[in-house]
Tab-separated table of C-alpha atoms in Angstrom:
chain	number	residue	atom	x	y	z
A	967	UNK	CA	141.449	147.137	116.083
A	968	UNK	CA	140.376	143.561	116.091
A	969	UNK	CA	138.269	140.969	117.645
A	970	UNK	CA	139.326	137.285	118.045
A	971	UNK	CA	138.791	134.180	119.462
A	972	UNK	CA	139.338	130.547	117.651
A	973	UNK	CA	139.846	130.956	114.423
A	974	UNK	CA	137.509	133.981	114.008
A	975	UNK	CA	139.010	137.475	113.635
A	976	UNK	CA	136.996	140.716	113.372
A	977	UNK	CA	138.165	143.913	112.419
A	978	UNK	CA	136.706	147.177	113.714
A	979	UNK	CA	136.589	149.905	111.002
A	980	UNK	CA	137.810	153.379	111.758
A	981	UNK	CA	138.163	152.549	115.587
A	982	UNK	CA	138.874	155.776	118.198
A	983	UNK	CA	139.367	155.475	121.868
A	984	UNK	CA	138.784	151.607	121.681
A	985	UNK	CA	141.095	149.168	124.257
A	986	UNK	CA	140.224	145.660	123.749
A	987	UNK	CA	137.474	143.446	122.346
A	988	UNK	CA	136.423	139.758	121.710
A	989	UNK	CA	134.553	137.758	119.549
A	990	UNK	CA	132.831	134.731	119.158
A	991	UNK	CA	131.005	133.443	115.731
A	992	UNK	CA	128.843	131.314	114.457
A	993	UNK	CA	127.011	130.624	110.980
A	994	UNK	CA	123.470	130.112	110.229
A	995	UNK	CA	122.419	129.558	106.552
A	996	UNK	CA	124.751	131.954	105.131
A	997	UNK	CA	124.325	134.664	107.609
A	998	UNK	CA	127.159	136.020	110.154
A	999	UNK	CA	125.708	135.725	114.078
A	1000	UNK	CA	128.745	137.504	116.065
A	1001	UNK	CA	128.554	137.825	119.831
A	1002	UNK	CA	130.875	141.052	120.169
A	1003	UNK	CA	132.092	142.927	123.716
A	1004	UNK	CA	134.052	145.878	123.283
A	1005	UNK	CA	135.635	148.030	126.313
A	1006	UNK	CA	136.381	151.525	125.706
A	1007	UNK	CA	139.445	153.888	127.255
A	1008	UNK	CA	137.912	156.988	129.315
A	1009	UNK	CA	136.423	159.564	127.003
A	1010	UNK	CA	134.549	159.305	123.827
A	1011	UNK	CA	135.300	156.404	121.749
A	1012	UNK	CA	133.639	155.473	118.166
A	1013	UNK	CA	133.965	152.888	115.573
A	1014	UNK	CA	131.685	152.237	111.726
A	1015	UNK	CA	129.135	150.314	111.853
A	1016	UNK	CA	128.666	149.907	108.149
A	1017	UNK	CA	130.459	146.755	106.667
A	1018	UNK	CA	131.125	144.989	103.591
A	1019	UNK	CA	127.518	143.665	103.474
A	1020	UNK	CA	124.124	145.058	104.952
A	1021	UNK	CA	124.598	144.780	109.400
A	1022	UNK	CA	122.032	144.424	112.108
A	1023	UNK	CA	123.042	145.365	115.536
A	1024	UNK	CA	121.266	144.614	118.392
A	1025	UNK	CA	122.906	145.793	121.996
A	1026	UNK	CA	122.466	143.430	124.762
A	1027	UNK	CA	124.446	145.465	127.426
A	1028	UNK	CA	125.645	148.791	128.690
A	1029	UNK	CA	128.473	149.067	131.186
A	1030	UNK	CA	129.270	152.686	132.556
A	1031	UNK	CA	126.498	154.939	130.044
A	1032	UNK	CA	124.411	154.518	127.011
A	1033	UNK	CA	125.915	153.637	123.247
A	1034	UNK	CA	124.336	155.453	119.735
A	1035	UNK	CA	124.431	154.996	116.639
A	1036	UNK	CA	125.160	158.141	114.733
A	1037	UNK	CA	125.013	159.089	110.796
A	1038	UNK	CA	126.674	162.406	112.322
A	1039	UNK	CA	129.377	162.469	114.986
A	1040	UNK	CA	128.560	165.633	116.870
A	1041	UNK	CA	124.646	165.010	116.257
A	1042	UNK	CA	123.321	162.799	119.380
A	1043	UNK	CA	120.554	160.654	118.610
A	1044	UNK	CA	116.812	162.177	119.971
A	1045	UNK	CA	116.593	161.363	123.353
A	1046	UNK	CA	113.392	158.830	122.933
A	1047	UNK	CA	115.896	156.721	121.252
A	1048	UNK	CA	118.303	156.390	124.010
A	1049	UNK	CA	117.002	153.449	125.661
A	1050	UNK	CA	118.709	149.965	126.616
A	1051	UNK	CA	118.633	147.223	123.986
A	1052	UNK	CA	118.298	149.394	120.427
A	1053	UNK	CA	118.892	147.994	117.227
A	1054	UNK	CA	120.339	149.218	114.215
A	1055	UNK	CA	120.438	148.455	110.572
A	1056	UNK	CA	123.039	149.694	108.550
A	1057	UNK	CA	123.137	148.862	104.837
A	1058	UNK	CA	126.091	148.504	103.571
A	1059	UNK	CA	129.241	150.549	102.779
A	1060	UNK	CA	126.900	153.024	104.317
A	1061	UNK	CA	128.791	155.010	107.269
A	1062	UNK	CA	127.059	154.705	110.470
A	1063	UNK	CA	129.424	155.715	113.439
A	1064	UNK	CA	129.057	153.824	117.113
A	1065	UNK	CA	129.557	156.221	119.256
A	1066	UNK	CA	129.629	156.231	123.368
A	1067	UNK	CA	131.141	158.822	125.937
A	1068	UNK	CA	132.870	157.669	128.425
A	1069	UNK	CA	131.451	154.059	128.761
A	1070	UNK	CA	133.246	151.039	129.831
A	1071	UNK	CA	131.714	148.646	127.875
A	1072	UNK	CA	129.457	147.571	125.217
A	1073	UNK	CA	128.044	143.988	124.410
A	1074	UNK	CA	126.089	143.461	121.049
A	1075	UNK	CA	125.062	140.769	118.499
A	1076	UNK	CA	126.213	141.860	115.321
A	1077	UNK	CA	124.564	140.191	112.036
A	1078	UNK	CA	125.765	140.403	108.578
A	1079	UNK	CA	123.864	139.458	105.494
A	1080	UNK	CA	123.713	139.870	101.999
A	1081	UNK	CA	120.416	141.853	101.249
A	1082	UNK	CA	119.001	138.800	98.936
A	1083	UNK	CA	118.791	136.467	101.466
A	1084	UNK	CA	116.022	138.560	103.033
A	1085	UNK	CA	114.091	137.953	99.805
A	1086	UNK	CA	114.806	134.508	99.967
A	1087	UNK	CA	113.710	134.061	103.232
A	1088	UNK	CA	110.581	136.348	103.351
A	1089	UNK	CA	109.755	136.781	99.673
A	1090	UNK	CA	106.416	138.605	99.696
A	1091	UNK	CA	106.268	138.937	103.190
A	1092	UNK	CA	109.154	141.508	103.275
A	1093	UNK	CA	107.953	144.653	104.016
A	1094	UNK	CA	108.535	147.155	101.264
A	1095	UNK	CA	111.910	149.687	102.071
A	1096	UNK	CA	112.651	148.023	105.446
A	1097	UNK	CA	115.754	146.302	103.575
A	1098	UNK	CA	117.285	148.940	101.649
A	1099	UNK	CA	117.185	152.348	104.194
A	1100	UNK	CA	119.279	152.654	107.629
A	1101	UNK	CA	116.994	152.274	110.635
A	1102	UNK	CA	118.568	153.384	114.116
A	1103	UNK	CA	118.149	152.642	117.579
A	1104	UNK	CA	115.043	151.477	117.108
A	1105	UNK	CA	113.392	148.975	120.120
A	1106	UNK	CA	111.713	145.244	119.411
A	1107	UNK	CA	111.825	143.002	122.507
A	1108	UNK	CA	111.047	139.749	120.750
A	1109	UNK	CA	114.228	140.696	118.051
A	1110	UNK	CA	116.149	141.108	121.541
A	1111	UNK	CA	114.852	137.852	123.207
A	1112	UNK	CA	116.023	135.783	120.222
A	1113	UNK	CA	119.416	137.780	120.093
A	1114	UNK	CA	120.441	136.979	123.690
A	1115	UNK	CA	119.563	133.151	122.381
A	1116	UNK	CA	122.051	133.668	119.741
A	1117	UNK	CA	124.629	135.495	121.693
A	1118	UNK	CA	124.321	132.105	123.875
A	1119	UNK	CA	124.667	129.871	120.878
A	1120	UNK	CA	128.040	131.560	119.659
A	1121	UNK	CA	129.454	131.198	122.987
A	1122	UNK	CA	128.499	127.981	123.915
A	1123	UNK	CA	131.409	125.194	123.902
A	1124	UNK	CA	128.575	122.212	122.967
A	1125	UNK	CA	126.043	124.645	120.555
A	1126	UNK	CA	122.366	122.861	119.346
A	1127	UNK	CA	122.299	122.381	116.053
A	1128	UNK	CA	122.328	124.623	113.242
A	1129	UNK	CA	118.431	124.446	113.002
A	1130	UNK	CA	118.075	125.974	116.130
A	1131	UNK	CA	119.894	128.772	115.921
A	1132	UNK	CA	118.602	128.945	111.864
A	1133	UNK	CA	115.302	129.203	113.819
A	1134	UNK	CA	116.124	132.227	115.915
A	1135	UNK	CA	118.482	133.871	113.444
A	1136	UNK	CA	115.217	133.742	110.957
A	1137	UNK	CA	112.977	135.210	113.926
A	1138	UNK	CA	114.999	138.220	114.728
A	1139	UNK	CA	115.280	138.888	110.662
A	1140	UNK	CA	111.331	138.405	110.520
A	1141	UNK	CA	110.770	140.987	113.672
A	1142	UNK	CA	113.337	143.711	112.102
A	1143	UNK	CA	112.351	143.499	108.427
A	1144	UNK	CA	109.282	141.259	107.595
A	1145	UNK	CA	105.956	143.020	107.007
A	1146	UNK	CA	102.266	141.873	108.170
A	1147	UNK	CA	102.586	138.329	107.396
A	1148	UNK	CA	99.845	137.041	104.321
A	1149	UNK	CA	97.278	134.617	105.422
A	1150	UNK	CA	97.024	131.233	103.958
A	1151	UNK	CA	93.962	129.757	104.245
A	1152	UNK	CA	95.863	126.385	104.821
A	1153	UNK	CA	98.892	124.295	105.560
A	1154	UNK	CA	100.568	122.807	102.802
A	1155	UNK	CA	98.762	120.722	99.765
A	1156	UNK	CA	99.036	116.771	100.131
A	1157	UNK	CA	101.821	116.432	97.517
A	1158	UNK	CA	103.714	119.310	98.689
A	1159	UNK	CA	103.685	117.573	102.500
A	1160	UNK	CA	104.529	113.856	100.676
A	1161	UNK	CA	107.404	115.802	99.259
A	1162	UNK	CA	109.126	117.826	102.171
A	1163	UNK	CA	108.158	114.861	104.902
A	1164	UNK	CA	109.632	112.400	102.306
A	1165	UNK	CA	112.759	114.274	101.912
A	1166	UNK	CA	113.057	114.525	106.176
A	1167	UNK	CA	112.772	110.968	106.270
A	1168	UNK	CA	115.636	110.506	104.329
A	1169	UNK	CA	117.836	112.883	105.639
A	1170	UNK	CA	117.180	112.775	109.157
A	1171	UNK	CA	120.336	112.534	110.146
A	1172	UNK	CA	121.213	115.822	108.721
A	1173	UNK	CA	120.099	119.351	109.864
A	1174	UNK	CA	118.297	120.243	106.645
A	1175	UNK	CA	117.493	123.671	106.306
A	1176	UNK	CA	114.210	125.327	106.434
A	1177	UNK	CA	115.503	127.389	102.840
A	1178	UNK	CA	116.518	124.187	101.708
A	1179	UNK	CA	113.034	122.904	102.404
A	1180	UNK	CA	111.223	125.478	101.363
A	1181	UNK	CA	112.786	125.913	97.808
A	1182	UNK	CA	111.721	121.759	97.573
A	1183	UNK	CA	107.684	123.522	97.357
A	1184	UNK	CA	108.819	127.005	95.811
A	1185	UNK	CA	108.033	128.702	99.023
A	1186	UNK	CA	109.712	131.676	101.022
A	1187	UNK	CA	111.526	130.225	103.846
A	1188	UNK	CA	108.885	132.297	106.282
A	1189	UNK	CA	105.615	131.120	104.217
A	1190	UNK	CA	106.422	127.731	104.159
A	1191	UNK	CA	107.075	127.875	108.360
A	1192	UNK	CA	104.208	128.798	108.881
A	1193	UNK	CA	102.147	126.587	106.310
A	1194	UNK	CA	104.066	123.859	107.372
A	1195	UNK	CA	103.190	124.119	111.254
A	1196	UNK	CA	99.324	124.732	110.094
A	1197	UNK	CA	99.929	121.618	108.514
A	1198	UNK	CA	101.692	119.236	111.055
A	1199	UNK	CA	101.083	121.680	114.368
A	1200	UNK	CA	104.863	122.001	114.836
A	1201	UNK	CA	107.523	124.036	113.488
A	1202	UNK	CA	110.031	122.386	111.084
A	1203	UNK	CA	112.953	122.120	113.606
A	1204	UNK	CA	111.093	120.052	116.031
A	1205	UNK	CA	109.020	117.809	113.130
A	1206	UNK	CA	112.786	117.231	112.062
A	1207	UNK	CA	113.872	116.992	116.206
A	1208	UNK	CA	111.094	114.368	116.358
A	1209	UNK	CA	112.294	112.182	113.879
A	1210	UNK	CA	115.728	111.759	114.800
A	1211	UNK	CA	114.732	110.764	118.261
A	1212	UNK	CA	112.217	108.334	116.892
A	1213	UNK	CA	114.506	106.536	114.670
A	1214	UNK	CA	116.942	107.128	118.350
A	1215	UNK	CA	114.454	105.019	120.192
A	1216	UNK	CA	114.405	102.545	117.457
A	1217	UNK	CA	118.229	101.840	117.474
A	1218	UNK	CA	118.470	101.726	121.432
A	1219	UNK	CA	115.825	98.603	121.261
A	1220	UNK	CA	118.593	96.930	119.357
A	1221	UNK	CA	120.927	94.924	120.810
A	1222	UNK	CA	123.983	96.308	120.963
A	1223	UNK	CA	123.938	99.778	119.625
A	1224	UNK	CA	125.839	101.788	121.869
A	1225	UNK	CA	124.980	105.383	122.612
A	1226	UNK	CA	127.999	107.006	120.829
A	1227	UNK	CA	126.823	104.840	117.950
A	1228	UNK	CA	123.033	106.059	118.059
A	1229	UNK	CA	124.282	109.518	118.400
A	1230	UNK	CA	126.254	109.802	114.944
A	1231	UNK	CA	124.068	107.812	112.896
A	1232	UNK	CA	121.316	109.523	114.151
A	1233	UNK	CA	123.002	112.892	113.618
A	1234	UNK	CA	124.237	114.750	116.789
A	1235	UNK	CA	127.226	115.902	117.073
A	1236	UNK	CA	128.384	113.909	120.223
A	1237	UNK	CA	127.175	111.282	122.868
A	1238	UNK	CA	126.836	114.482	125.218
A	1239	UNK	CA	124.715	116.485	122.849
A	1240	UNK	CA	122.404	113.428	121.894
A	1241	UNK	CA	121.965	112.704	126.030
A	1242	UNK	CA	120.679	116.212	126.512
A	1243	UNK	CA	118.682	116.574	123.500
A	1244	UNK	CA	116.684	113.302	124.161
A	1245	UNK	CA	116.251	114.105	127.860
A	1246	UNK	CA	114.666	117.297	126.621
A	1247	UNK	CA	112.537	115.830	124.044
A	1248	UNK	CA	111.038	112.442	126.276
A	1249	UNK	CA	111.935	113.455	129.724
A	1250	UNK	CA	114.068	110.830	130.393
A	1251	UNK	CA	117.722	110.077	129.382
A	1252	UNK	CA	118.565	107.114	126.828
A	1253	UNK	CA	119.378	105.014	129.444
A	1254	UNK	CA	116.454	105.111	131.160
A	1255	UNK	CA	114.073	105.389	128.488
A	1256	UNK	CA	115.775	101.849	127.310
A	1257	UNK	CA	115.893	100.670	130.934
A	1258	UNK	CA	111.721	101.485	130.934
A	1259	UNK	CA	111.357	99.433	127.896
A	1260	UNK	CA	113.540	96.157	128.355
A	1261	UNK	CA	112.638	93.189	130.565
């Protein structure tokens, strides 16, 4: 059975006792962020998990019962597990079954990553085994929080950008898989800062990544978010955030630079999505912050 919508198709493996589902998608460095709602005929209904690469399910909603995930058709999962909002990780090509009885519907974000990209992103601070066993049903409410962010992002007709949802796609990752973080007893050295603030300034009309950034300084994409906030006292999305609405500001005390101009040179997607974002940032929108400023 599949899942569309747009040009994204999805296809269930082994499905049983499955009606209809949908799908919406979105990428974030590499990594797979589907929103996914199935809906089930009466009776027990069950689908694989596993996939081509390693999965992370986390289930947002249960209509009509409670979904498992099973290694084992006819063994239920221990009843301490059966609570709303589990997660699963299922490594890949490794057969997990879905499984519900008699439920209407299930709702889930479904991630799907190659297993180095957790290295690159976490490096040391991986913990040991996390990434290469099955974990079931287990229960994290700050992975959940940042799912039903995603979920949002996927649907949304006018998404934030890509660092945004980078930002929570590398949060739920650290909650499921990274270990006690290591201390640093500091930010970032003063050439390492020169470097990645130097490179921001001359792309800041791109949404550079925080891998991309990090690998400038030879850091794991997690170390070097949290060594650059000790350095700067904000994370890299809203440093870079920061500095596209300064440079903004600059262009709308020039004469003559329309909004939909300032928007694309400045890097957002639309007039509509550079509005919003600015209001957020300063509190005002462009044209009032200009009107505030002008005799």
């Amino acid at each position: 059975m599949q899942a569309s919508e747009g040009s994204d198709t999805f296809e269930f493996r082994s499905p049983h006792g499955m009606k209809a589902a949908h799908s919406s998608l979105r990428t974030f460095a590499g990594i797979a962020v589907r929103h996914l709602q199935h809906f089930n005929h009466p009776g027990r209904a069950w689908h694989d998990l596993s996939g081509p690469q390693d999965t992370l399910t986390v289930v947002l909603a249960e209509i009509g019962g409670r979904c498992e995930a099973r290694t084992n058709l006819h063994r239920p999962a221990a009843l301490e597990r059966q609570r709303p909002n589990h997660i699963s990780f299922v490594p890949a090509e490794m057969r997990v079954w879905g499984y519900t009885d008699n439920m209407e519907s299930v709702r889930e974000l479904r991630l799907s990553f190659d297993r180095k990209s957790l290295g690159d992103w976490f490096g040391p601070d991986l913990a040991p085994g996390k990434a290469g066993n099955p974990k079931l049903m287990f229960h994290d409410k700050r992975a959940v929080e940042c799912a039903r962010l995603l979920a949002a992002e996927c649907d949304a007709s006018d998404p934030s950008t890509g660092l945004y949802g980078e930002g929570l796609t590398i949060a739920l990752l650290s909650a499921c898989f990274q270990g006690r973080p290591q201390k640093e007893n500091s930010g970032l050295s003063a050439s390492q800062l020169r470097l990645v603030l130097d490179f921001i300034n001359e792309h800041f009309d791109l949404s550079v990544s925080v891998f991309q950034l990090a690998r400038l300084v030879d850091l794991s994409s997690s170390q070097f978010a949290r060594m650059f906030k000790a350095s700067t006292g904000v994370s890299p999305h809203r440093y870079q955030l920061n500095i596209r609405i300064g440079k903004a500001q600059e262009l709308l005390l020039m004469k003559g630079e329309s909004l939909s101009m300032v928007a694309v040179a400045t890097g957002f997607a639309d007039q509509s999505h550079f509005t919003r974002t600015f209001k957020r940032v300063t509190g005002a929108t462009p044209h009032e912050w200009h009107q505030n400023r002008t005799p």
